[in-house]
Amino acid sequence: MKHSSRNQLIEYLSTMDQEYISGPELSKILNISRTAVWKHINELKKDGYQFETVHKKGYKLIQTPSHLSESSLQWDLHTKWLGKNLIYKEELGSTQTLAHQLAQDDAPHGTVVITNNQTSGRGRLNRKWESNHSDGIWMSIILRPKLAPYNASQMTLFTAVTLVDTLNTLTNLNVQIKWPNDLFINGKKCCGILTEMQAELDGIQYMVIGIGMNVNQDAHSFSEELLHQATSIRMETGEQWDRKQLITAILDNFEKAYKTYMDNGFSQIKQKWTKNAYKLNEKVHITMSNQSFDATIKGITEDGALLVFSDEEELVRVYSAEINW
């Protein structure tokens, strides 16, 4: 059974609103054999879909699975291109690693890699990201944007703003963006973004955006050291969350926001970033390769640098630094 036929079947069944549809009708609509339809229905049953089957009436979908799978994620996704090529693995070393391999093998723009359990998750500067469990969202998005390489850092900031918009809408939490790539709630990290790319001087060949989000962890999920630094959506809301709902909402919003960004540029993203910036107008200590100083955070520049006002009353662009927040 072709992957595209499976997706078409899922999309078609999702429009039926618990009505019966016969095997011959599905065969005609999808241009596949009745045997192929029957095999595909059985594969969906293995994924947790429940059907009622009546002679001469056909199949009626009565329940969709709550757990993550390729088909259950496709079911609730309403995008035009993002996630239409979706790879789900129950366990992976790293979604970033697989996404790079797929991108190098010409995976299309908008390919999404998701895992339930990531055994070798990593963040910025190769730091370990604790993700070897099924309580979070671990995914990577392959993009082929028409951007100059020097604007690539905008994509990290764009992703952060899109995630904040999504979480603020769904959870009513006050989510803030800590430069360059983290989301914070009440002073603790709940999400990290890792942007990597393959590029030449005249353009970006592909970009992989990794998202690691703490969703259903509780206080016992973190070590004592991490508990003072990390949090989850569940810990902040007191509720268990449907990861499938969060993933599809993120991807739906990402696709819409991506079009706006590509059509209108970075200015709107910059405004939203500033509105949600962590410790804006507050003092931090910055250590760069050749200097160390105290400064007040003022915002970001068009090329993604952090803009700070030093105690020597000088505006400084920070592209790479260790910051004591």
PDB file of C-alpha atoms in Angstrom:
ATOM      1  CA  MET A   1       0.000   0.000   0.000  1.00  0.00           C
ATOM      2  CA  LYS A   2       1.428   3.325  -0.996  1.00  0.00           C
ATOM      3  CA  HIS A   3       2.016   5.872   1.721  1.00  0.00           C
ATOM      4  CA  SER A   4      -0.024   8.461  -0.226  1.00  0.00           C
ATOM      5  CA  SER A   5      -3.030   6.099  -0.387  1.00  0.00           C
ATOM      6  CA  ARG A   6      -2.885   5.635   3.372  1.00  0.00           C
ATOM      7  CA  ASN A   7      -2.912   9.398   3.920  1.00  0.00           C
ATOM      8  CA  GLN A   8      -5.767   9.846   1.440  1.00  0.00           C
ATOM      9  CA  LEU A   9      -7.785   7.171   3.241  1.00  0.00           C
ATOM     10  CA  ILE A  10      -7.216   8.850   6.611  1.00  0.00           C
ATOM     11  CA  GLU A  11      -8.168  12.260   5.204  1.00  0.00           C
ATOM     12  CA  TYR A  12     -11.309  10.881   3.555  1.00  0.00           C
ATOM     13  CA  LEU A  13     -12.501   8.944   6.621  1.00  0.00           C
ATOM     14  CA  SER A  14     -12.028  12.062   8.768  1.00  0.00           C
ATOM     15  CA  THR A  15     -14.697  13.839   6.666  1.00  0.00           C
ATOM     16  CA  MET A  16     -17.303  11.061   6.954  1.00  0.00           C
ATOM     17  CA  ASP A  17     -18.565  12.016  10.458  1.00  0.00           C
ATOM     18  CA  GLN A  18     -19.332   8.420  11.476  1.00  0.00           C
ATOM     19  CA  GLU A  19     -21.136   7.524   8.255  1.00  0.00           C
ATOM     20  CA  TYR A  20     -20.753   4.186   6.511  1.00  0.00           C
ATOM     21  CA  ILE A  21     -18.574   3.940   3.416  1.00  0.00           C
ATOM     22  CA  SER A  22     -18.303   0.728   1.419  1.00  0.00           C
ATOM     23  CA  GLY A  23     -15.131  -0.993   0.268  1.00  0.00           C
ATOM     24  CA  PRO A  24     -16.026  -0.545  -3.433  1.00  0.00           C
ATOM     25  CA  GLU A  25     -16.616   3.175  -2.890  1.00  0.00           C
ATOM     26  CA  LEU A  26     -13.248   3.586  -1.133  1.00  0.00           C
ATOM     27  CA  SER A  27     -11.605   1.552  -3.862  1.00  0.00           C
ATOM     28  CA  LYS A  28     -12.995   3.891  -6.525  1.00  0.00           C
ATOM     29  CA  ILE A  29     -12.244   7.101  -4.620  1.00  0.00           C
ATOM     30  CA  LEU A  30      -8.633   6.122  -3.830  1.00  0.00           C
ATOM     31  CA  ASN A  31      -8.025   4.276  -7.104  1.00  0.00           C
ATOM     32  CA  ILE A  32      -6.789   1.162  -5.320  1.00  0.00           C
ATOM     33  CA  SER A  33      -8.099  -2.413  -5.164  1.00  0.00           C
ATOM     34  CA  ARG A  34     -10.725  -3.570  -2.665  1.00  0.00           C
ATOM     35  CA  THR A  35      -8.116  -5.944  -1.238  1.00  0.00           C
ATOM     36  CA  ALA A  36      -5.778  -2.999  -0.687  1.00  0.00           C
ATOM     37  CA  VAL A  37      -8.586  -1.115   1.092  1.00  0.00           C
ATOM     38  CA  TRP A  38      -9.226  -4.106   3.366  1.00  0.00           C
ATOM     39  CA  LYS A  39      -5.516  -4.448   4.185  1.00  0.00           C
ATOM     40  CA  HIS A  40      -5.248  -0.764   4.943  1.00  0.00           C
ATOM     41  CA  ILE A  41      -8.295  -0.791   7.244  1.00  0.00           C
ATOM     42  CA  ASN A  42      -6.669  -3.665   9.158  1.00  0.00           C
ATOM     43  CA  GLU A  43      -3.449  -1.665   9.505  1.00  0.00           C
ATOM     44  CA  LEU A  44      -5.451   1.235  10.945  1.00  0.00           C
ATOM     45  CA  LYS A  45      -7.087  -1.160  13.420  1.00  0.00           C
ATOM     46  CA  LYS A  46      -3.617  -2.171  14.612  1.00  0.00           C
ATOM     47  CA  ASP A  47      -2.904   1.535  15.205  1.00  0.00           C
ATOM     48  CA  GLY A  48      -5.951   1.766  17.501  1.00  0.00           C
ATOM     49  CA  TYR A  49      -8.694   2.907  15.117  1.00  0.00           C
ATOM     50  CA  GLN A  50     -12.028   1.211  15.799  1.00  0.00           C
ATOM     51  CA  PHE A  51     -14.475   0.459  12.991  1.00  0.00           C
ATOM     52  CA  GLU A  52     -18.002  -0.851  12.863  1.00  0.00           C
ATOM     53  CA  THR A  53     -18.477  -3.094   9.831  1.00  0.00           C
ATOM     54  CA  VAL A  54     -21.930  -3.890   8.408  1.00  0.00           C
ATOM     55  CA  HIS A  55     -22.601  -6.112   5.404  1.00  0.00           C
ATOM     56  CA  LYS A  56     -23.513  -4.108   2.285  1.00  0.00           C
ATOM     57  CA  LYS A  57     -22.987  -0.822   4.148  1.00  0.00           C
ATOM     58  CA  GLY A  58     -19.254  -0.983   4.657  1.00  0.00           C
ATOM     59  CA  TYR A  59     -17.054   0.630   7.305  1.00  0.00           C
ATOM     60  CA  LYS A  60     -17.901   3.280   9.877  1.00  0.00           C
ATOM     61  CA  LEU A  61     -15.127   4.786  11.983  1.00  0.00           C
ATOM     62  CA  ILE A  62     -16.280   4.995  15.601  1.00  0.00           C
ATOM     63  CA  GLN A  63     -13.076   5.850  17.512  1.00  0.00           C
ATOM     64  CA  THR A  64      -9.599   7.201  16.808  1.00  0.00           C
ATOM     65  CA  PRO A  65      -6.529   6.343  18.923  1.00  0.00           C
ATOM     66  CA  SER A  66      -5.256   8.684  21.621  1.00  0.00           C
ATOM     67  CA  HIS A  67      -1.648   7.477  21.446  1.00  0.00           C
ATOM     68  CA  LEU A  68       0.923   8.810  19.008  1.00  0.00           C
ATOM     69  CA  SER A  69       1.305   7.095  15.666  1.00  0.00           C
ATOM     70  CA  GLU A  70       1.854   8.238  12.109  1.00  0.00           C
ATOM     71  CA  SER A  71      -1.811   7.798  11.195  1.00  0.00           C
ATOM     72  CA  SER A  72      -3.261   9.335  14.376  1.00  0.00           C
ATOM     73  CA  LEU A  73      -1.089  12.425  13.902  1.00  0.00           C
ATOM     74  CA  GLN A  74      -2.091  12.702  10.252  1.00  0.00           C
ATOM     75  CA  TRP A  75      -5.748  12.399  11.254  1.00  0.00           C
ATOM     76  CA  ASP A  76      -5.911  15.704  13.137  1.00  0.00           C
ATOM     77  CA  LEU A  77      -3.449  17.612  10.946  1.00  0.00           C
ATOM     78  CA  HIS A  78      -5.022  20.261   8.708  1.00  0.00           C
ATOM     79  CA  THR A  79      -1.931  21.580   6.963  1.00  0.00           C
ATOM     80  CA  LYS A  80      -1.338  21.862   3.219  1.00  0.00           C
ATOM     81  CA  TRP A  81       2.350  20.879   3.165  1.00  0.00           C
ATOM     82  CA  LEU A  82       3.800  20.701   6.660  1.00  0.00           C
ATOM     83  CA  GLY A  83       3.780  17.148   7.979  1.00  0.00           C
ATOM     84  CA  LYS A  84       2.246  15.653   4.850  1.00  0.00           C
ATOM     85  CA  ASN A  85       5.430  13.600   4.797  1.00  0.00           C
ATOM     86  CA  LEU A  86       5.500  12.515   8.454  1.00  0.00           C
ATOM     87  CA  ILE A  87       7.842   9.918   9.906  1.00  0.00           C
ATOM     88  CA  TYR A  88       6.968   8.543  13.340  1.00  0.00           C
ATOM     89  CA  LYS A  89       9.267   6.209  15.262  1.00  0.00           C
ATOM     90  CA  GLU A  90       8.473   4.718  18.645  1.00  0.00           C
ATOM     91  CA  GLU A  91      12.121   5.206  19.634  1.00  0.00           C
ATOM     92  CA  LEU A  92      14.999   7.113  18.069  1.00  0.00           C
ATOM     93  CA  GLY A  93      18.449   8.232  19.062  1.00  0.00           C
ATOM     94  CA  SER A  94      17.727  11.733  17.795  1.00  0.00           C
ATOM     95  CA  THR A  95      15.043  13.199  15.534  1.00  0.00           C
ATOM     96  CA  GLN A  96      17.667  15.721  14.385  1.00  0.00           C
ATOM     97  CA  THR A  97      20.012  12.986  13.190  1.00  0.00           C
ATOM     98  CA  LEU A  98      17.310  11.180  11.213  1.00  0.00           C
ATOM     99  CA  ALA A  99      16.016  14.471   9.792  1.00  0.00           C
ATOM    100  CA  HIS A 100      19.495  15.341   8.503  1.00  0.00           C
ATOM    101  CA  GLN A 101      19.755  11.941   6.834  1.00  0.00           C
ATOM    102  CA  LEU A 102      16.344  12.350   5.214  1.00  0.00           C
ATOM    103  CA  ALA A 103      17.120  15.889   4.079  1.00  0.00           C
ATOM    104  CA  GLN A 104      20.349  14.729   2.442  1.00  0.00           C
ATOM    105  CA  ASP A 105      18.277  12.071   0.646  1.00  0.00           C
ATOM    106  CA  ASP A 106      16.024  14.827  -0.777  1.00  0.00           C
ATOM    107  CA  ALA A 107      13.142  14.603   1.706  1.00  0.00           C
ATOM    108  CA  PRO A 108      10.624  17.305   0.754  1.00  0.00           C
ATOM    109  CA  HIS A 109      10.151  20.692   2.369  1.00  0.00           C
ATOM    110  CA  GLY A 110       7.843  20.243   5.361  1.00  0.00           C
ATOM    111  CA  THR A 111       8.903  16.710   6.304  1.00  0.00           C
ATOM    112  CA  VAL A 112       8.390  16.097  10.044  1.00  0.00           C
ATOM    113  CA  VAL A 113      10.153  13.486  12.194  1.00  0.00           C
ATOM    114  CA  ILE A 114       8.582  12.599  15.550  1.00  0.00           C
ATOM    115  CA  THR A 115       9.482  10.047  18.195  1.00  0.00           C
ATOM    116  CA  ASN A 116       7.896   8.884  21.416  1.00  0.00           C
ATOM    117  CA  ASN A 117      11.227   8.247  23.106  1.00  0.00           C
ATOM    118  CA  GLN A 118      14.520   9.955  22.225  1.00  0.00           C
ATOM    119  CA  THR A 119      17.538   8.216  23.684  1.00  0.00           C
ATOM    120  CA  SER A 120      20.260  10.671  22.615  1.00  0.00           C
ATOM    121  CA  GLY A 121      18.519  14.016  22.507  1.00  0.00           C
ATOM    122  CA  ARG A 122      20.757  17.039  22.194  1.00  0.00           C
ATOM    123  CA  GLY A 123      20.430  20.764  22.413  1.00  0.00           C
ATOM    124  CA  ARG A 124      22.510  23.786  21.536  1.00  0.00           C
ATOM    125  CA  LEU A 125      26.306  23.396  21.869  1.00  0.00           C
ATOM    126  CA  ASN A 126      25.790  19.589  21.935  1.00  0.00           C
ATOM    127  CA  ARG A 127      24.312  19.724  25.414  1.00  0.00           C
ATOM    128  CA  LYS A 128      22.273  16.693  26.440  1.00  0.00           C
ATOM    129  CA  TRP A 129      18.495  17.075  26.295  1.00  0.00           C
ATOM    130  CA  GLU A 130      16.614  14.774  28.680  1.00  0.00           C
ATOM    131  CA  SER A 131      14.062  13.116  26.398  1.00  0.00           C
ATOM    132  CA  ASN A 132      14.292   9.348  26.901  1.00  0.00           C
ATOM    133  CA  HIS A 133      10.621   9.001  27.877  1.00  0.00           C
ATOM    134  CA  SER A 134       7.164   9.563  26.408  1.00  0.00           C
ATOM    135  CA  ASP A 135       6.095  12.601  28.442  1.00  0.00           C
ATOM    136  CA  GLY A 136       7.298  15.245  25.985  1.00  0.00           C
ATOM    137  CA  ILE A 137       7.238  16.294  22.356  1.00  0.00           C
ATOM    138  CA  TRP A 138      10.391  15.400  20.454  1.00  0.00           C
ATOM    139  CA  MET A 139      10.303  16.367  16.788  1.00  0.00           C
ATOM    140  CA  SER A 140      12.285  17.891  13.941  1.00  0.00           C
ATOM    141  CA  ILE A 141      11.055  19.793  10.895  1.00  0.00           C
ATOM    142  CA  ILE A 142      12.866  19.845   7.545  1.00  0.00           C
ATOM    143  CA  LEU A 143      12.566  23.140   5.679  1.00  0.00           C
ATOM    144  CA  ARG A 144      14.026  24.403   2.430  1.00  0.00           C
ATOM    145  CA  PRO A 145      13.454  28.142   2.864  1.00  0.00           C
ATOM    146  CA  LYS A 146      14.330  30.738   0.261  1.00  0.00           C
ATOM    147  CA  LEU A 147      16.504  32.658   2.699  1.00  0.00           C
ATOM    148  CA  ALA A 148      20.045  33.952   2.583  1.00  0.00           C
ATOM    149  CA  PRO A 149      22.248  31.980   5.022  1.00  0.00           C
ATOM    150  CA  TYR A 150      22.914  35.114   7.084  1.00  0.00           C
ATOM    151  CA  ASN A 151      19.172  35.260   7.887  1.00  0.00           C
ATOM    152  CA  ALA A 152      19.050  31.674   9.150  1.00  0.00           C
ATOM    153  CA  SER A 153      19.041  32.746  12.810  1.00  0.00           C
ATOM    154  CA  GLN A 154      15.671  34.386  12.176  1.00  0.00           C
ATOM    155  CA  MET A 155      14.163  30.903  11.896  1.00  0.00           C
ATOM    156  CA  THR A 156      14.992  30.075  15.513  1.00  0.00           C
ATOM    157  CA  LEU A 157      13.298  33.284  16.654  1.00  0.00           C
ATOM    158  CA  PHE A 158      10.363  32.660  14.312  1.00  0.00           C
ATOM    159  CA  THR A 159       9.925  29.144  15.750  1.00  0.00           C
ATOM    160  CA  ALA A 160      10.056  30.466  19.315  1.00  0.00           C
ATOM    161  CA  VAL A 161       7.366  33.074  18.581  1.00  0.00           C
ATOM    162  CA  THR A 162       5.145  30.477  16.878  1.00  0.00           C
ATOM    163  CA  LEU A 163       5.439  28.085  19.832  1.00  0.00           C
ATOM    164  CA  VAL A 164       4.644  30.878  22.288  1.00  0.00           C
ATOM    165  CA  ASP A 165       1.550  31.864  20.301  1.00  0.00           C
ATOM    166  CA  THR A 166       0.377  28.239  20.267  1.00  0.00           C
ATOM    167  CA  LEU A 167       0.983  27.594  23.970  1.00  0.00           C
ATOM    168  CA  ASN A 168      -0.520  30.907  25.065  1.00  0.00           C
ATOM    169  CA  THR A 169      -3.689  30.075  23.128  1.00  0.00           C
ATOM    170  CA  LEU A 170      -4.027  26.487  24.374  1.00  0.00           C
ATOM    171  CA  THR A 171      -2.831  26.823  27.961  1.00  0.00           C
ATOM    172  CA  ASN A 172      -3.285  30.491  28.967  1.00  0.00           C
ATOM    173  CA  LEU A 173       0.213  30.336  30.450  1.00  0.00           C
ATOM    174  CA  ASN A 174       2.600  33.267  30.237  1.00  0.00           C
ATOM    175  CA  VAL A 175       5.341  31.702  28.110  1.00  0.00           C
ATOM    176  CA  GLN A 176       8.493  33.766  27.556  1.00  0.00           C
ATOM    177  CA  ILE A 177      11.393  33.495  25.113  1.00  0.00           C
ATOM    178  CA  LYS A 178      14.925  33.353  26.478  1.00  0.00           C
ATOM    179  CA  TRP A 179      17.459  34.255  23.815  1.00  0.00           C
ATOM    180  CA  PRO A 180      18.475  32.534  21.698  1.00  0.00           C
ATOM    181  CA  ASN A 181      16.424  29.333  21.736  1.00  0.00           C
ATOM    182  CA  ASP A 182      14.536  28.499  24.952  1.00  0.00           C
ATOM    183  CA  LEU A 183      10.987  28.939  26.234  1.00  0.00           C
ATOM    184  CA  PHE A 184      10.501  29.689  29.909  1.00  0.00           C
ATOM    185  CA  ILE A 185       7.483  29.544  32.217  1.00  0.00           C
ATOM    186  CA  ASN A 186       7.777  31.163  35.636  1.00  0.00           C
ATOM    187  CA  GLY A 187      11.533  31.335  35.302  1.00  0.00           C
ATOM    188  CA  LYS A 188      12.045  27.679  34.327  1.00  0.00           C
ATOM    189  CA  LYS A 189      12.773  26.067  30.975  1.00  0.00           C
ATOM    190  CA  CYS A 190       9.976  24.097  29.311  1.00  0.00           C
ATOM    191  CA  CYS A 191      11.143  23.954  25.698  1.00  0.00           C
ATOM    192  CA  GLY A 192      14.314  24.142  23.620  1.00  0.00           C
ATOM    193  CA  ILE A 193      14.797  24.819  19.909  1.00  0.00           C
ATOM    194  CA  LEU A 194      17.760  23.559  17.895  1.00  0.00           C
ATOM    195  CA  THR A 195      18.270  24.997  14.396  1.00  0.00           C
ATOM    196  CA  GLU A 196      20.847  23.407  12.096  1.00  0.00           C
ATOM    197  CA  MET A 197      21.384  23.756   8.374  1.00  0.00           C
ATOM    198  CA  GLN A 198      23.322  22.788   5.293  1.00  0.00           C
ATOM    199  CA  ALA A 199      24.112  25.865   3.205  1.00  0.00           C
ATOM    200  CA  GLU A 200      26.356  27.408   0.591  1.00  0.00           C
ATOM    201  CA  LEU A 201      27.243  31.068   0.154  1.00  0.00           C
ATOM    202  CA  ASP A 202      24.320  31.742  -2.165  1.00  0.00           C
ATOM    203  CA  GLY A 203      21.590  29.853  -0.336  1.00  0.00           C
ATOM    204  CA  ILE A 204      20.317  27.327   2.186  1.00  0.00           C
ATOM    205  CA  GLN A 205      20.073  23.757   0.915  1.00  0.00           C
ATOM    206  CA  TYR A 206      17.990  22.653   3.881  1.00  0.00           C
ATOM    207  CA  MET A 207      17.327  23.510   7.493  1.00  0.00           C
ATOM    208  CA  VAL A 208      16.361  21.213  10.369  1.00  0.00           C
ATOM    209  CA  ILE A 209      14.481  22.741  13.294  1.00  0.00           C
ATOM    210  CA  GLY A 210      14.364  20.538  16.376  1.00  0.00           C
ATOM    211  CA  ILE A 211      11.758  21.088  19.083  1.00  0.00           C
ATOM    212  CA  GLY A 212      11.973  19.473  22.501  1.00  0.00           C
ATOM    213  CA  MET A 213       9.052  20.339  24.785  1.00  0.00           C
ATOM    214  CA  ASN A 214       8.320  19.150  28.329  1.00  0.00           C
ATOM    215  CA  VAL A 215       4.618  18.299  28.417  1.00  0.00           C
ATOM    216  CA  ASN A 216       3.455  15.719  30.980  1.00  0.00           C
ATOM    217  CA  GLN A 217       6.438  15.374  33.308  1.00  0.00           C
ATOM    218  CA  ASP A 218       5.785  15.807  37.020  1.00  0.00           C
ATOM    219  CA  ALA A 219       8.186  16.826  39.781  1.00  0.00           C
ATOM    220  CA  HIS A 220       9.420  13.231  40.102  1.00  0.00           C
ATOM    221  CA  SER A 221      10.492  13.217  36.452  1.00  0.00           C
ATOM    222  CA  PHE A 222      13.408  15.582  37.038  1.00  0.00           C
ATOM    223  CA  SER A 223      16.552  15.204  39.075  1.00  0.00           C
ATOM    224  CA  GLU A 224      16.918  17.544  42.037  1.00  0.00           C
ATOM    225  CA  GLU A 225      19.318  19.697  40.012  1.00  0.00           C
ATOM    226  CA  LEU A 226      16.987  19.913  36.996  1.00  0.00           C
ATOM    227  CA  LEU A 227      13.930  20.553  39.155  1.00  0.00           C
ATOM    228  CA  HIS A 228      15.272  24.031  39.938  1.00  0.00           C
ATOM    229  CA  GLN A 229      15.772  24.757  36.233  1.00  0.00           C
ATOM    230  CA  ALA A 230      13.084  22.869  34.312  1.00  0.00           C
ATOM    231  CA  THR A 231       9.311  22.645  34.273  1.00  0.00           C
ATOM    232  CA  SER A 232       6.548  21.137  32.134  1.00  0.00           C
ATOM    233  CA  ILE A 233       3.150  22.237  30.901  1.00  0.00           C
ATOM    234  CA  ARG A 234       1.540  19.744  33.267  1.00  0.00           C
ATOM    235  CA  MET A 235       3.439  21.101  36.269  1.00  0.00           C
ATOM    236  CA  GLU A 236       2.396  24.652  35.406  1.00  0.00           C
ATOM    237  CA  THR A 237      -1.284  23.930  34.670  1.00  0.00           C
ATOM    238  CA  GLY A 238      -1.965  20.960  36.938  1.00  0.00           C
ATOM    239  CA  GLU A 239      -3.442  19.101  33.947  1.00  0.00           C
ATOM    240  CA  GLN A 240      -2.444  16.107  31.827  1.00  0.00           C
ATOM    241  CA  TRP A 241      -2.146  17.113  28.168  1.00  0.00           C
ATOM    242  CA  ASP A 242      -2.895  15.306  24.914  1.00  0.00           C
ATOM    243  CA  ARG A 243       0.446  15.457  23.095  1.00  0.00           C
ATOM    244  CA  LYS A 244      -1.240  14.705  19.778  1.00  0.00           C
ATOM    245  CA  GLN A 245      -3.397  17.813  20.156  1.00  0.00           C
ATOM    246  CA  LEU A 246      -0.359  19.930  20.986  1.00  0.00           C
ATOM    247  CA  ILE A 247       1.701  18.586  18.067  1.00  0.00           C
ATOM    248  CA  THR A 248      -1.011  19.157  15.478  1.00  0.00           C
ATOM    249  CA  ALA A 249      -1.732  22.644  16.853  1.00  0.00           C
ATOM    250  CA  ILE A 250       1.977  23.525  16.655  1.00  0.00           C
ATOM    251  CA  LEU A 251       2.240  22.287  13.061  1.00  0.00           C
ATOM    252  CA  ASP A 252      -0.996  23.983  11.959  1.00  0.00           C
ATOM    253  CA  ASN A 253       0.147  27.309  13.427  1.00  0.00           C
ATOM    254  CA  PHE A 254       3.693  26.887  12.140  1.00  0.00           C
ATOM    255  CA  GLU A 255       2.506  26.529   8.539  1.00  0.00           C
ATOM    256  CA  LYS A 256       0.264  29.608   8.729  1.00  0.00           C
ATOM    257  CA  ALA A 257       2.939  31.710  10.447  1.00  0.00           C
ATOM    258  CA  TYR A 258       5.611  30.540   7.983  1.00  0.00           C
ATOM    259  CA  LYS A 259       3.619  31.918   5.047  1.00  0.00           C
ATOM    260  CA  THR A 260       3.163  35.258   6.821  1.00  0.00           C
ATOM    261  CA  TYR A 261       6.875  35.401   7.607  1.00  0.00           C
ATOM    262  CA  MET A 262       7.901  34.579   4.046  1.00  0.00           C
ATOM    263  CA  ASP A 263       5.416  37.080   2.598  1.00  0.00           C
ATOM    264  CA  ASN A 264       5.999  39.957   5.023  1.00  0.00           C
ATOM    265  CA  GLY A 265       9.475  39.535   6.447  1.00  0.00           C
ATOM    266  CA  PHE A 266      10.840  39.554   9.980  1.00  0.00           C
ATOM    267  CA  SER A 267       9.383  42.769  11.453  1.00  0.00           C
ATOM    268  CA  GLN A 268       6.224  41.186  12.882  1.00  0.00           C
ATOM    269  CA  ILE A 269       8.233  38.303  14.351  1.00  0.00           C
ATOM    270  CA  LYS A 270      10.612  40.794  15.947  1.00  0.00           C
ATOM    271  CA  GLN A 271       7.716  42.670  17.571  1.00  0.00           C
ATOM    272  CA  LYS A 272       6.198  39.484  18.980  1.00  0.00           C
ATOM    273  CA  TRP A 273       9.587  38.286  20.216  1.00  0.00           C
ATOM    274  CA  THR A 274      10.149  41.554  22.066  1.00  0.00           C
ATOM    275  CA  LYS A 275       6.673  41.392  23.604  1.00  0.00           C
ATOM    276  CA  ASN A 276       7.394  37.922  25.015  1.00  0.00           C
ATOM    277  CA  ALA A 277      11.103  38.324  25.790  1.00  0.00           C
ATOM    278  CA  TYR A 278      12.444  36.817  29.008  1.00  0.00           C
ATOM    279  CA  LYS A 279      13.944  39.475  31.318  1.00  0.00           C
ATOM    280  CA  LEU A 280      13.466  42.334  28.860  1.00  0.00           C
ATOM    281  CA  ASN A 281      14.826  45.568  30.386  1.00  0.00           C
ATOM    282  CA  GLU A 282      16.456  43.546  33.160  1.00  0.00           C
ATOM    283  CA  LYS A 283      20.162  43.290  33.921  1.00  0.00           C
ATOM    284  CA  VAL A 284      22.239  40.177  33.137  1.00  0.00           C
ATOM    285  CA  HIS A 285      25.936  39.333  33.072  1.00  0.00           C
ATOM    286  CA  ILE A 286      27.397  38.555  29.649  1.00  0.00           C
ATOM    287  CA  THR A 287      30.629  36.699  28.920  1.00  0.00           C
ATOM    288  CA  MET A 288      31.932  36.846  25.352  1.00  0.00           C
ATOM    289  CA  SER A 289      35.215  35.579  23.946  1.00  0.00           C
ATOM    290  CA  ASN A 290      37.058  38.849  24.581  1.00  0.00           C
ATOM    291  CA  GLN A 291      35.076  40.582  27.314  1.00  0.00           C
ATOM    292  CA  SER A 292      32.721  40.229  30.255  1.00  0.00           C
ATOM    293  CA  PHE A 293      30.232  42.853  31.362  1.00  0.00           C
ATOM    294  CA  ASP A 294      26.851  43.645  32.913  1.00  0.00           C
ATOM    295  CA  ALA A 295      24.120  44.843  30.584  1.00  0.00           C
ATOM    296  CA  THR A 296      20.381  45.376  30.242  1.00  0.00           C
ATOM    297  CA  ILE A 297      18.441  43.410  27.625  1.00  0.00           C
ATOM    298  CA  LYS A 298      16.748  45.720  25.095  1.00  0.00           C
ATOM    299  CA  GLY A 299      15.610  43.385  22.302  1.00  0.00           C
ATOM    300  CA  ILE A 300      16.892  41.717  19.137  1.00  0.00           C
ATOM    301  CA  THR A 301      18.220  42.895  15.789  1.00  0.00           C
ATOM    302  CA  GLU A 302      17.036  41.953  12.292  1.00  0.00           C
ATOM    303  CA  ASP A 303      19.787  39.348  12.013  1.00  0.00           C
ATOM    304  CA  GLY A 304      18.828  37.665  15.286  1.00  0.00           C
ATOM    305  CA  ALA A 305      21.479  39.138  17.588  1.00  0.00           C
ATOM    306  CA  LEU A 306      20.600  40.033  21.161  1.00  0.00           C
ATOM    307  CA  LEU A 307      20.657  43.786  21.671  1.00  0.00           C
ATOM    308  CA  VAL A 308      21.858  44.913  25.103  1.00  0.00           C
ATOM    309  CA  PHE A 309      22.726  48.217  26.754  1.00  0.00           C
ATOM    310  CA  SER A 310      25.967  47.948  28.705  1.00  0.00           C
ATOM    311  CA  ASP A 311      26.727  49.713  31.971  1.00  0.00           C
ATOM    312  CA  GLU A 312      29.138  51.818  29.930  1.00  0.00           C
ATOM    313  CA  GLU A 313      26.040  53.168  28.137  1.00  0.00           C
ATOM    314  CA  GLU A 314      26.821  51.442  24.871  1.00  0.00           C
ATOM    315  CA  LEU A 315      24.454  49.396  22.682  1.00  0.00           C
ATOM    316  CA  VAL A 316      26.060  46.008  22.000  1.00  0.00           C
ATOM    317  CA  ARG A 317      25.006  43.259  19.577  1.00  0.00           C
ATOM    318  CA  VAL A 318      25.523  39.805  21.067  1.00  0.00           C
ATOM    319  CA  TYR A 319      25.769  36.932  18.585  1.00  0.00           C
ATOM    320  CA  SER A 320      27.298  34.282  20.803  1.00  0.00           C
ATOM    321  CA  ALA A 321      27.863  34.433  24.557  1.00  0.00           C
ATOM    322  CA  GLU A 322      27.373  32.803  27.920  1.00  0.00           C
ATOM    323  CA  ILE A 323      24.708  34.757  29.786  1.00  0.00           C
ATOM    324  CA  ASN A 324      24.151  34.634  33.528  1.00  0.00           C
ATOM    325  CA  TRP A 325      20.415  35.230  33.702  1.00  0.00           C
TER     326      TRP A 325
END
